[in-house]
PDB file of C-alpha atoms in Angstrom:
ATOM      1  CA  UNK A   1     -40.733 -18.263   5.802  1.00  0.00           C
ATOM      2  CA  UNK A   2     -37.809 -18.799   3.223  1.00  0.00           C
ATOM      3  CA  UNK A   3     -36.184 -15.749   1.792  1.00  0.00           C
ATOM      4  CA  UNK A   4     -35.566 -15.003  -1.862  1.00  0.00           C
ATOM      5  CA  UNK A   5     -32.181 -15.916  -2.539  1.00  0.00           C
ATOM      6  CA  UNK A   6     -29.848 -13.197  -3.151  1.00  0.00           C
ATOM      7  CA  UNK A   7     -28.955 -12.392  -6.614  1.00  0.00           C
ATOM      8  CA  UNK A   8     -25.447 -12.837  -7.851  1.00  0.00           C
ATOM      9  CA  UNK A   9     -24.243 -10.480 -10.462  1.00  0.00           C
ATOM     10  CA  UNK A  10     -20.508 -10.661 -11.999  1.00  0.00           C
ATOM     11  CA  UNK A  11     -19.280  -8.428  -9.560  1.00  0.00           C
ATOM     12  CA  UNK A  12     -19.967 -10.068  -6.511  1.00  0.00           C
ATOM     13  CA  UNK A  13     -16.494  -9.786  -4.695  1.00  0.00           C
ATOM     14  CA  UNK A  14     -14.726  -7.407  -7.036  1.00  0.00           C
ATOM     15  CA  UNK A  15     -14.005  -5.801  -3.822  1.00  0.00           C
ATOM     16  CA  UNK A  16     -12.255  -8.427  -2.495  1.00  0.00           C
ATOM     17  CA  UNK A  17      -9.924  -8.955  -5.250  1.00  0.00           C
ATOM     18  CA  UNK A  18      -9.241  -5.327  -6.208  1.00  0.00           C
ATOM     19  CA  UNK A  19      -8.308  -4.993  -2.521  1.00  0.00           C
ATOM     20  CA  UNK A  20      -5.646  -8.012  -2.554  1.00  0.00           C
ATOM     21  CA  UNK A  21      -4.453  -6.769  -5.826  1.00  0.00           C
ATOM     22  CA  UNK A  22      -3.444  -3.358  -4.332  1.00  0.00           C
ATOM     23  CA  UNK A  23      -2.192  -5.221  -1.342  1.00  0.00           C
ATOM     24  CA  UNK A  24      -0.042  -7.031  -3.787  1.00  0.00           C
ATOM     25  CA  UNK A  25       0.819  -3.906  -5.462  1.00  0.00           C
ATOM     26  CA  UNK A  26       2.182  -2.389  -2.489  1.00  0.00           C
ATOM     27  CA  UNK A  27       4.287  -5.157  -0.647  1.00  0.00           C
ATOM     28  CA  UNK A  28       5.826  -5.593  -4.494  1.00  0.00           C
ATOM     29  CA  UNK A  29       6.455  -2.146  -4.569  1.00  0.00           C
ATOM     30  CA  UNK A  30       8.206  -1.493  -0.883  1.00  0.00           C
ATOM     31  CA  UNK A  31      10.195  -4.981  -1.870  1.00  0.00           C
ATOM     32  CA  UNK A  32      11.802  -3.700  -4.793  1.00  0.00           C
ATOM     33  CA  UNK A  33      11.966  -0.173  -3.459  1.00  0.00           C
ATOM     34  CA  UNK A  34      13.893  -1.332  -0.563  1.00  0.00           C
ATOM     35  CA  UNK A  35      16.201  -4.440  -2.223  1.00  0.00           C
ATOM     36  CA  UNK A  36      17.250  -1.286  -5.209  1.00  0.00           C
ATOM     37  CA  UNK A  37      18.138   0.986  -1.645  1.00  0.00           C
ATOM     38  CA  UNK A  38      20.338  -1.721  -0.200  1.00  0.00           C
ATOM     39  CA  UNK A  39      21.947  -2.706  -3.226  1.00  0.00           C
ATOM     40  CA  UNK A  40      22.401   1.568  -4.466  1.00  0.00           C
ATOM     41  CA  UNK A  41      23.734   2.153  -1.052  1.00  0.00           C
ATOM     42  CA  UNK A  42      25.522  -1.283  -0.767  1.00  0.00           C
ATOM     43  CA  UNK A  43      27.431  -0.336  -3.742  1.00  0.00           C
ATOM     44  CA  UNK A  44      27.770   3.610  -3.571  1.00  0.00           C
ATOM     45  CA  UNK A  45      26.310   4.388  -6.674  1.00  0.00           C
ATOM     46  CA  UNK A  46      23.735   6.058  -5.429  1.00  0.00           C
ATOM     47  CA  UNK A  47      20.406   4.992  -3.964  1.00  0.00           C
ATOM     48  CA  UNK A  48      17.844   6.689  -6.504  1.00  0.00           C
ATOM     49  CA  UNK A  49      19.059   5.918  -9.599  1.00  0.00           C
ATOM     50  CA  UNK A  50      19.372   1.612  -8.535  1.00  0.00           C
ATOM     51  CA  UNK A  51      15.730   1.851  -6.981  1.00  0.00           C
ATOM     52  CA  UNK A  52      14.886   3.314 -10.429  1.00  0.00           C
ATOM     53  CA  UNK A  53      16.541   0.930 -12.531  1.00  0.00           C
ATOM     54  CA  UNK A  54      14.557  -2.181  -9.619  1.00  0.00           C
ATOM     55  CA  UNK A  55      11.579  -0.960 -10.414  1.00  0.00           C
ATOM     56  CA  UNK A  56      12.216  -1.055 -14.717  1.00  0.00           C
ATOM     57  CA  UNK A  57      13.893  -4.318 -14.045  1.00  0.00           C
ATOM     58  CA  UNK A  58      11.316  -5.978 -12.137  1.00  0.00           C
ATOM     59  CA  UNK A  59       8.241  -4.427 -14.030  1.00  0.00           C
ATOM     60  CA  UNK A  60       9.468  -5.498 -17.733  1.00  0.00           C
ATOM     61  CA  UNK A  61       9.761  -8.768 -16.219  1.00  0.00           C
ATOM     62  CA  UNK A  62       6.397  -9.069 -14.926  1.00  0.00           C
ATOM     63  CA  UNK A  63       4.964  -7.271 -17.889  1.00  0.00           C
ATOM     64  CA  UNK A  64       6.590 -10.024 -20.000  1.00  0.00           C
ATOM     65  CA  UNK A  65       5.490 -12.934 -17.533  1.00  0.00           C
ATOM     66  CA  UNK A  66       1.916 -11.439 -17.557  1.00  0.00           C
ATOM     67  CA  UNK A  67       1.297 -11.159 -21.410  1.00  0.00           C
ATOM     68  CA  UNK A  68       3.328 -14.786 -22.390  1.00  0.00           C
ATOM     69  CA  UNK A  69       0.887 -17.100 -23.440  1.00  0.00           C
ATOM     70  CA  UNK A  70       0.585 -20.274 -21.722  1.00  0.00           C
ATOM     71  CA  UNK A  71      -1.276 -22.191 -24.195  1.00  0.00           C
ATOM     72  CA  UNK A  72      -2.558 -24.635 -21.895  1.00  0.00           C
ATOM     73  CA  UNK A  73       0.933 -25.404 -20.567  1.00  0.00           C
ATOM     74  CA  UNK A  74       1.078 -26.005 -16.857  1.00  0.00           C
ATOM     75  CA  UNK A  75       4.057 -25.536 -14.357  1.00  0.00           C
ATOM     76  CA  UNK A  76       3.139 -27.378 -11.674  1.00  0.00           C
ATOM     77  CA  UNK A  77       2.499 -30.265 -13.273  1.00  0.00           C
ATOM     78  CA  UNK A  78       4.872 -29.931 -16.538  1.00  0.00           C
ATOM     79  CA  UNK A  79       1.911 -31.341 -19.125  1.00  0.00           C
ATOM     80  CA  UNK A  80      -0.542 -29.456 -21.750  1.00  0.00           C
ATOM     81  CA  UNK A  81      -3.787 -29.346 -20.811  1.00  0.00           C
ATOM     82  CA  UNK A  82      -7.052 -28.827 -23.214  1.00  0.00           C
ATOM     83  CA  UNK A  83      -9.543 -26.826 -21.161  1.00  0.00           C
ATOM     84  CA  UNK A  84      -7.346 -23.694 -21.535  1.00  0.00           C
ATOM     85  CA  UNK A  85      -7.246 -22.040 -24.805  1.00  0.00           C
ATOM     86  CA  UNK A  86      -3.780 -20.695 -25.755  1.00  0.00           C
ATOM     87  CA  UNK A  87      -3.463 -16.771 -25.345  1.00  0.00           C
ATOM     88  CA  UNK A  88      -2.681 -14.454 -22.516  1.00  0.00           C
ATOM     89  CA  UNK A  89      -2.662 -15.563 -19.131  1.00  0.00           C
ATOM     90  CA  UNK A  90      -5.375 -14.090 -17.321  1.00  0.00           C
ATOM     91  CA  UNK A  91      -3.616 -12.712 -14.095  1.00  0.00           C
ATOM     92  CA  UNK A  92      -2.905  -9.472 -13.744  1.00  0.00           C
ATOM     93  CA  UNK A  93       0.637  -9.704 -13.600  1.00  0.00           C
ATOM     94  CA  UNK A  94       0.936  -7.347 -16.354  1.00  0.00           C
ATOM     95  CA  UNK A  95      -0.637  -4.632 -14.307  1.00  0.00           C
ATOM     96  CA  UNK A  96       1.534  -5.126 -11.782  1.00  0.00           C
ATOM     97  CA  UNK A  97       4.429  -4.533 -13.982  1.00  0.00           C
ATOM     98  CA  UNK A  98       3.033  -1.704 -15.717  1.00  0.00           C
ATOM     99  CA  UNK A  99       3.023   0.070 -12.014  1.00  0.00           C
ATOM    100  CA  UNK A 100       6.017  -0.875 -11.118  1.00  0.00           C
ATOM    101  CA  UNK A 101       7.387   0.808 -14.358  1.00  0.00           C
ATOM    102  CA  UNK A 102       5.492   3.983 -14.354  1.00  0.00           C
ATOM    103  CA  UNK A 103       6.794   3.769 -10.318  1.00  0.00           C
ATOM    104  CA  UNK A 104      10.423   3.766 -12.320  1.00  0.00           C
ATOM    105  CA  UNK A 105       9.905   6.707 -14.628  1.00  0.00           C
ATOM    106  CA  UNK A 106       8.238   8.277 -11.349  1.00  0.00           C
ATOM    107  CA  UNK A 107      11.404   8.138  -9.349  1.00  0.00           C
ATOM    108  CA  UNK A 108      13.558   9.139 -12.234  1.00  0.00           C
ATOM    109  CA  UNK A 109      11.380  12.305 -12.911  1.00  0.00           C
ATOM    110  CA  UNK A 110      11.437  13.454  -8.961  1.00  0.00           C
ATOM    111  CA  UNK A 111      15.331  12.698  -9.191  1.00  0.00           C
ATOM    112  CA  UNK A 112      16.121  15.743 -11.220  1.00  0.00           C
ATOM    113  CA  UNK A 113      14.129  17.731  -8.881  1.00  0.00           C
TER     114      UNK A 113
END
């Protein structure tokens, strides 16, 4: 006997992608965490306020890469495509660099403490 196929909703494998997202998260995190300690206690400025200022730096940046539109346009290859419409990019980039922001005002708020 044949079993009835198994029904696939929208959210088949959400899992799977919200659990490489916070993977992603993470590693991003630690990286910029740790290049803002070398270079804050490379330079003597002190390591909290450079690991601070990482974490703005690189979160604006991926906000900004996240939300630019990409109408189409394509990197790899360097032509416009049609089957994309122009808007947003879908990634989540822009999450990423909305955590890695509030991970900045974080640090600078347990600073003063």
């Amino acid at each position: 006997m044949t079993e009835p196929p198994v029904p696939v909703s929208r959210w088949t494998g959400l899992g799977e992608v919200i659990r490489r997202i916070v993977i992603a998260t993470v590693a991003t995190a630690v990286a910029v965490g740790l290049l803002g300690a070398i270079i804050g206690w490379g330079t003597g400025r002190g390591i909290w306020p450079i690991v601070a200022a990482a974490y703005y730096i690189a979160g604006c940046l991926l906000f900004l890469i996240g939300t630019f539109p990409s109408g189409g346009f394509s990197m790899m290859r360097g032509t416009m495509t049609r089957r994309r419409p122009t808007g947003a990019r879908q990634d989540p980039i822009f999450l990423l660099g909305l955590v890695l922001i509030a991970l900045g005002v974080a640090v600078d708020i347990m600073r003063s403490f």
